[in-house]
Amino acid sequence: MSGHSKWSTIKHKKAAQDAKRGKVFTKLIKELTVAARLGGGDPDGNPRLRAAIAAAKAENMPKENIERAIKKGTGELEGEAYEEAIYEGYGPGGVAILVEVTTDNRNRAASEIRHIFSKNGGSLGEAGCVAWMFEKHGLIVFNKDKVEEDHLMEVALEAGAEDVRDQEDQFEVITTPGDLEKVKAVFDEKGMVYEMAHVTMVPQSTVRVEDEKTAQQLLKLMDALEDNDDVQNAYANFDIPDEILNAVA
């Protein structure tokens, strides 16, 4: 997972600094609305909504924006009728890609996703072609210079994490989706600084991409997907060495 999670960390930092912050808010509002529509407006009884609220707060979304999105989901306010879809395919180098979409126009979304894949050296596949390679987990990423490994391992496992993985210059703490907030809260209480914490799709195996041209084309494809207004998340199983990732990202 290291290549993709490292790229996600870079993207997360960049989004907090540039004009794409508006797109981040749009995606969060969609998730809040859909989560409230599917599971109700009470976060105590709706884990998906609880996670969406935590993500929105992490991006400093105003409280009134969060409440408005939830009310649109529960029907208290008029809002768009969003539906969810998953698209699967392959990128340059044979990398598996899973795309989660939330849209008010499914035909438009399908057409745009197909175009993005074909334009950037990828191909959209049939349903189920790569989904089996991914499992949903909580992921908390630490830079190695911010934490001591033995201490991280002890705290993480006592808090209920499933695993701690050594990934080059990062540690990745893996949890079940339901335990992410609990484990993250323990780190917060102890003042342990992490780079990123969210529910994600973790690949069971990775594809090593060591050619710089292929890596550049692959990341261009991933950027185009994440920049699309209908795409909520795009996951991939690439593992790009740090020196190449830093050069092309």
CSV table of C-alpha atoms in Angstrom, one decimal:
chain,number,residue,atom,x,y,z
A,1,MET,CA,0.0,0.0,0.0
A,2,SER,CA,3.0,2.3,0.6
A,3,GLY,CA,3.1,3.8,-2.9
A,4,HIS,CA,-0.6,4.7,-3.0
A,5,SER,CA,-0.8,5.9,0.6
A,6,LYS,CA,2.3,8.1,0.1
A,7,TRP,CA,0.7,9.6,-3.0
A,8,SER,CA,-2.6,10.1,-1.0
A,9,THR,CA,-0.6,11.9,1.7
A,10,ILE,CA,1.0,14.2,-0.8
A,11,LYS,CA,-2.4,14.9,-2.4
A,12,HIS,CA,-4.0,15.5,1.0
A,13,LYS,CA,-1.4,18.2,1.9
A,14,LYS,CA,-1.7,19.8,-1.5
A,15,ALA,CA,-5.5,20.0,-1.3
A,16,ALA,CA,-5.2,21.8,2.0
A,17,GLN,CA,-3.1,24.5,0.3
A,18,ASP,CA,-4.5,25.1,-3.1
A,19,ALA,CA,-7.7,26.0,-5.0
A,20,LYS,CA,-8.9,22.4,-5.0
A,21,ARG,CA,-10.1,22.9,-1.4
A,22,GLY,CA,-13.5,23.7,-2.8
A,23,LYS,CA,-13.6,20.3,-4.5
A,24,VAL,CA,-12.8,18.7,-1.2
A,25,PHE,CA,-15.7,20.4,0.4
A,26,THR,CA,-18.0,19.3,-2.4
A,27,LYS,CA,-17.1,15.7,-2.1
A,28,LEU,CA,-17.5,15.8,1.7
A,29,ILE,CA,-20.9,17.4,1.4
A,30,LYS,CA,-22.0,14.6,-1.0
A,31,GLU,CA,-20.8,12.0,1.5
A,32,LEU,CA,-22.6,13.7,4.4
A,33,THR,CA,-25.8,13.9,2.4
A,34,VAL,CA,-25.7,10.3,1.2
A,35,ALA,CA,-24.7,8.9,4.6
A,36,ALA,CA,-27.6,10.8,6.2
A,37,ARG,CA,-30.1,9.6,3.6
A,38,LEU,CA,-29.1,6.0,3.9
A,39,GLY,CA,-28.6,5.7,7.7
A,40,GLY,CA,-30.4,8.7,9.3
A,41,GLY,CA,-29.2,12.0,10.7
A,42,ASP,CA,-28.0,10.8,14.1
A,43,PRO,CA,-24.3,10.1,14.0
A,44,ASP,CA,-24.5,8.0,17.1
A,45,GLY,CA,-26.5,5.4,15.3
A,46,ASN,CA,-24.9,5.9,11.9
A,47,PRO,CA,-21.2,5.0,11.7
A,48,ARG,CA,-20.9,6.2,8.1
A,49,LEU,CA,-22.3,9.6,9.0
A,50,ARG,CA,-20.0,9.8,12.0
A,51,ALA,CA,-17.0,9.1,9.9
A,52,ALA,CA,-18.1,11.7,7.3
A,53,ILE,CA,-18.6,14.4,10.0
A,54,ALA,CA,-15.1,13.6,11.4
A,55,ALA,CA,-13.6,14.0,7.9
A,56,ALA,CA,-15.5,17.3,7.4
A,57,LYS,CA,-14.3,18.6,10.7
A,58,ALA,CA,-10.7,17.5,9.9
A,59,GLU,CA,-10.9,19.8,6.8
A,60,ASN,CA,-12.3,22.7,8.9
A,61,MET,CA,-15.7,22.7,7.2
A,62,PRO,CA,-18.0,25.1,9.0
A,63,LYS,CA,-20.5,23.5,11.3
A,64,GLU,CA,-23.5,25.1,9.5
A,65,ASN,CA,-22.3,23.5,6.2
A,66,ILE,CA,-22.2,20.1,7.9
A,67,GLU,CA,-25.7,20.5,9.4
A,68,ARG,CA,-27.1,21.7,6.1
A,69,ALA,CA,-25.7,18.7,4.2
A,70,ILE,CA,-27.2,16.3,6.8
A,71,LYS,CA,-30.6,18.0,6.6
A,72,LYS,CA,-30.6,17.6,2.8
A,73,GLY,CA,-29.9,13.9,3.3
A,74,THR,CA,-32.7,13.4,5.8
A,75,GLY,CA,-35.2,15.4,3.7
A,76,GLU,CA,-35.5,18.4,6.1
A,77,LEU,CA,-34.1,20.6,3.3
A,78,GLU,CA,-34.4,20.2,-0.4
A,79,GLY,CA,-31.3,18.7,-2.1
A,80,GLU,CA,-30.0,16.8,-5.0
A,81,ALA,CA,-30.8,13.1,-5.6
A,82,TYR,CA,-27.4,11.5,-5.5
A,83,GLU,CA,-26.7,7.8,-6.3
A,84,GLU,CA,-23.6,5.8,-5.9
A,85,ALA,CA,-21.7,3.7,-8.3
A,86,ILE,CA,-18.4,1.8,-8.5
A,87,TYR,CA,-16.2,1.6,-11.6
A,88,GLU,CA,-13.2,-0.7,-12.0
A,89,GLY,CA,-10.4,-0.8,-14.5
A,90,TYR,CA,-6.6,-0.9,-15.1
A,91,GLY,CA,-4.1,1.8,-15.4
A,92,PRO,CA,-0.6,2.0,-17.1
A,93,GLY,CA,1.6,-0.9,-15.9
A,94,GLY,CA,-1.4,-3.1,-15.2
A,95,VAL,CA,-2.3,-1.3,-12.0
A,96,ALA,CA,-5.8,-2.1,-10.6
A,97,ILE,CA,-8.0,0.9,-10.0
A,98,LEU,CA,-11.3,1.1,-8.1
A,99,VAL,CA,-13.3,4.3,-8.4
A,100,GLU,CA,-16.2,5.3,-6.1
A,101,VAL,CA,-18.7,7.7,-7.6
A,102,THR,CA,-21.5,9.8,-6.1
A,103,THR,CA,-23.5,11.5,-8.9
A,104,ASP,CA,-26.8,13.1,-9.8
A,105,ASN,CA,-26.3,11.9,-13.4
A,106,ARG,CA,-25.1,8.3,-13.8
A,107,ASN,CA,-24.9,8.4,-17.6
A,108,ARG,CA,-22.7,11.5,-17.5
A,109,ALA,CA,-20.5,10.0,-14.8
A,110,ALA,CA,-20.0,6.7,-16.7
A,111,SER,CA,-19.1,8.5,-19.9
A,112,GLU,CA,-16.6,10.8,-18.1
A,113,ILE,CA,-14.9,8.0,-16.2
A,114,ARG,CA,-14.5,5.9,-19.4
A,115,HIS,CA,-13.0,9.0,-21.2
A,116,ILE,CA,-10.5,9.6,-18.4
A,117,PHE,CA,-9.3,6.0,-18.4
A,118,SER,CA,-8.9,5.9,-22.2
A,119,LYS,CA,-7.2,9.3,-22.4
A,120,ASN,CA,-4.6,8.4,-19.8
A,121,GLY,CA,-3.5,5.0,-20.9
A,122,GLY,CA,-6.0,3.0,-18.9
A,123,SER,CA,-9.0,0.8,-19.7
A,124,LEU,CA,-12.3,0.6,-17.9
A,125,GLY,CA,-13.2,-3.0,-17.1
A,126,GLU,CA,-16.3,-5.1,-16.2
A,127,ALA,CA,-17.9,-5.0,-12.7
A,128,GLY,CA,-15.9,-7.2,-10.4
A,129,CYS,CA,-12.7,-7.3,-12.4
A,130,VAL,CA,-10.5,-5.7,-9.6
A,131,ALA,CA,-12.8,-5.2,-6.6
A,132,TRP,CA,-11.8,-8.6,-5.2
A,133,MET,CA,-8.2,-7.3,-4.8
A,134,PHE,CA,-9.3,-4.6,-2.3
A,135,GLU,CA,-10.5,-4.8,1.3
A,136,LYS,CA,-12.0,-1.9,3.3
A,137,HIS,CA,-9.9,-0.8,6.3
A,138,GLY,CA,-9.1,2.2,8.4
A,139,LEU,CA,-5.7,3.6,7.6
A,140,ILE,CA,-3.6,6.0,9.8
A,141,VAL,CA,-0.3,7.1,8.4
A,142,PHE,CA,2.7,8.3,10.5
A,143,ASN,CA,5.9,9.8,9.2
A,144,LYS,CA,8.8,7.9,10.8
A,145,ASP,CA,10.5,11.1,12.0
A,146,LYS,CA,7.4,11.9,14.1
A,147,VAL,CA,7.0,8.6,16.1
A,148,GLU,CA,9.1,5.8,17.7
A,149,GLU,CA,8.2,2.4,16.2
A,150,ASP,CA,8.0,0.4,19.5
A,151,HIS,CA,5.8,3.0,21.1
A,152,LEU,CA,3.5,3.3,18.1
A,153,MET,CA,3.2,-0.5,18.0
A,154,GLU,CA,2.3,-0.7,21.7
A,155,VAL,CA,-0.3,2.1,21.6
A,156,ALA,CA,-1.8,1.0,18.3
A,157,LEU,CA,-2.4,-2.6,19.3
A,158,GLU,CA,-3.6,-1.8,22.7
A,159,ALA,CA,-6.1,0.6,21.1
A,160,GLY,CA,-7.5,-2.1,18.9
A,161,ALA,CA,-5.6,-1.8,15.6
A,162,GLU,CA,-5.1,-4.8,13.5
A,163,ASP,CA,-1.6,-4.2,12.3
A,164,VAL,CA,1.3,-1.7,12.0
A,165,ARG,CA,3.3,-1.9,8.8
A,166,ASP,CA,6.7,-0.5,8.1
A,167,GLN,CA,6.6,1.2,4.7
A,168,GLU,CA,9.9,3.0,3.8
A,169,ASP,CA,9.6,6.4,5.5
A,170,GLN,CA,6.1,5.8,6.9
A,171,PHE,CA,4.3,3.6,9.3
A,172,GLU,CA,0.8,2.5,8.4
A,173,VAL,CA,-1.6,1.6,11.1
A,174,ILE,CA,-4.4,-0.7,9.9
A,175,THR,CA,-7.8,-1.0,11.6
A,176,THR,CA,-11.2,-2.3,10.9
A,177,PRO,CA,-13.4,0.5,9.4
A,178,GLY,CA,-15.5,0.6,12.6
A,179,ASP,CA,-12.4,0.9,14.9
A,180,LEU,CA,-10.7,3.8,13.0
A,181,GLU,CA,-12.2,6.6,15.1
A,182,LYS,CA,-11.5,4.7,18.4
A,183,VAL,CA,-7.9,4.1,17.5
A,184,LYS,CA,-7.4,7.7,16.2
A,185,ALA,CA,-8.9,9.1,19.4
A,186,VAL,CA,-6.2,7.2,21.4
A,187,PHE,CA,-3.5,8.7,19.3
A,188,ASP,CA,-5.0,12.2,19.7
A,189,GLU,CA,-5.2,11.8,23.5
A,190,LYS,CA,-1.5,10.9,23.6
A,191,GLY,CA,-0.5,13.7,21.3
A,192,MET,CA,0.8,11.4,18.6
A,193,VAL,CA,0.9,13.3,15.3
A,194,TYR,CA,-0.2,11.4,12.1
A,195,GLU,CA,-0.3,12.6,8.5
A,196,MET,CA,-3.7,11.1,7.5
A,197,ALA,CA,-6.5,9.0,9.0
A,198,HIS,CA,-9.4,7.7,6.9
A,199,VAL,CA,-11.3,4.6,5.8
A,200,THR,CA,-9.8,3.4,2.6
A,201,MET,CA,-9.6,0.3,0.3
A,202,VAL,CA,-6.4,-1.5,1.0
A,203,PRO,CA,-5.1,-3.8,-1.8
A,204,GLN,CA,-4.2,-7.4,-0.9
A,205,SER,CA,-1.2,-7.2,-3.3
A,206,THR,CA,0.6,-4.4,-5.1
A,207,VAL,CA,2.1,-3.7,-8.5
A,208,ARG,CA,5.6,-2.3,-8.5
A,209,VAL,CA,6.0,0.6,-10.9
A,210,GLU,CA,9.7,1.5,-11.4
A,211,ASP,CA,9.6,3.1,-14.8
A,212,GLU,CA,9.3,6.9,-14.4
A,213,LYS,CA,7.3,7.4,-17.6
A,214,THR,CA,4.7,4.8,-16.6
A,215,ALA,CA,4.5,6.3,-13.1
A,216,GLN,CA,4.0,9.8,-14.5
A,217,GLN,CA,1.2,8.5,-16.8
A,218,LEU,CA,-0.4,6.5,-13.9
A,219,LEU,CA,-0.4,9.5,-11.5
A,220,LYS,CA,-1.8,11.7,-14.3
A,221,LEU,CA,-4.7,9.2,-14.6
A,222,MET,CA,-5.3,9.2,-10.8
A,223,ASP,CA,-5.2,13.0,-10.7
A,224,ALA,CA,-7.8,13.2,-13.5
A,225,LEU,CA,-10.1,10.8,-11.7
A,226,GLU,CA,-9.9,12.6,-8.3
A,227,ASP,CA,-10.3,15.9,-10.0
A,228,ASN,CA,-13.7,14.8,-11.5
A,229,ASP,CA,-16.6,16.2,-9.6
A,230,ASP,CA,-18.5,12.9,-9.5
A,231,VAL,CA,-15.6,10.9,-8.1
A,232,GLN,CA,-15.5,10.5,-4.3
A,233,ASN,CA,-12.5,8.2,-4.1
A,234,ALA,CA,-10.0,6.5,-6.4
A,235,TYR,CA,-8.0,3.6,-5.1
A,236,ALA,CA,-5.1,1.8,-6.8
A,237,ASN,CA,-2.6,-1.0,-6.0
A,238,PHE,CA,0.5,0.7,-7.3
A,239,ASP,CA,3.8,0.8,-5.4
A,240,ILE,CA,6.1,3.5,-6.7
A,241,PRO,CA,9.6,3.8,-5.2
A,242,ASP,CA,10.0,7.0,-3.2
A,243,GLU,CA,12.6,8.5,-5.5
A,244,ILE,CA,10.3,8.2,-8.5
A,245,LEU,CA,7.2,9.2,-6.7
A,246,ASN,CA,8.8,12.4,-5.4
A,247,ALA,CA,10.1,13.2,-8.8
A,248,VAL,CA,6.8,12.9,-10.6
A,249,ALA,CA,4.2,13.7,-8.0
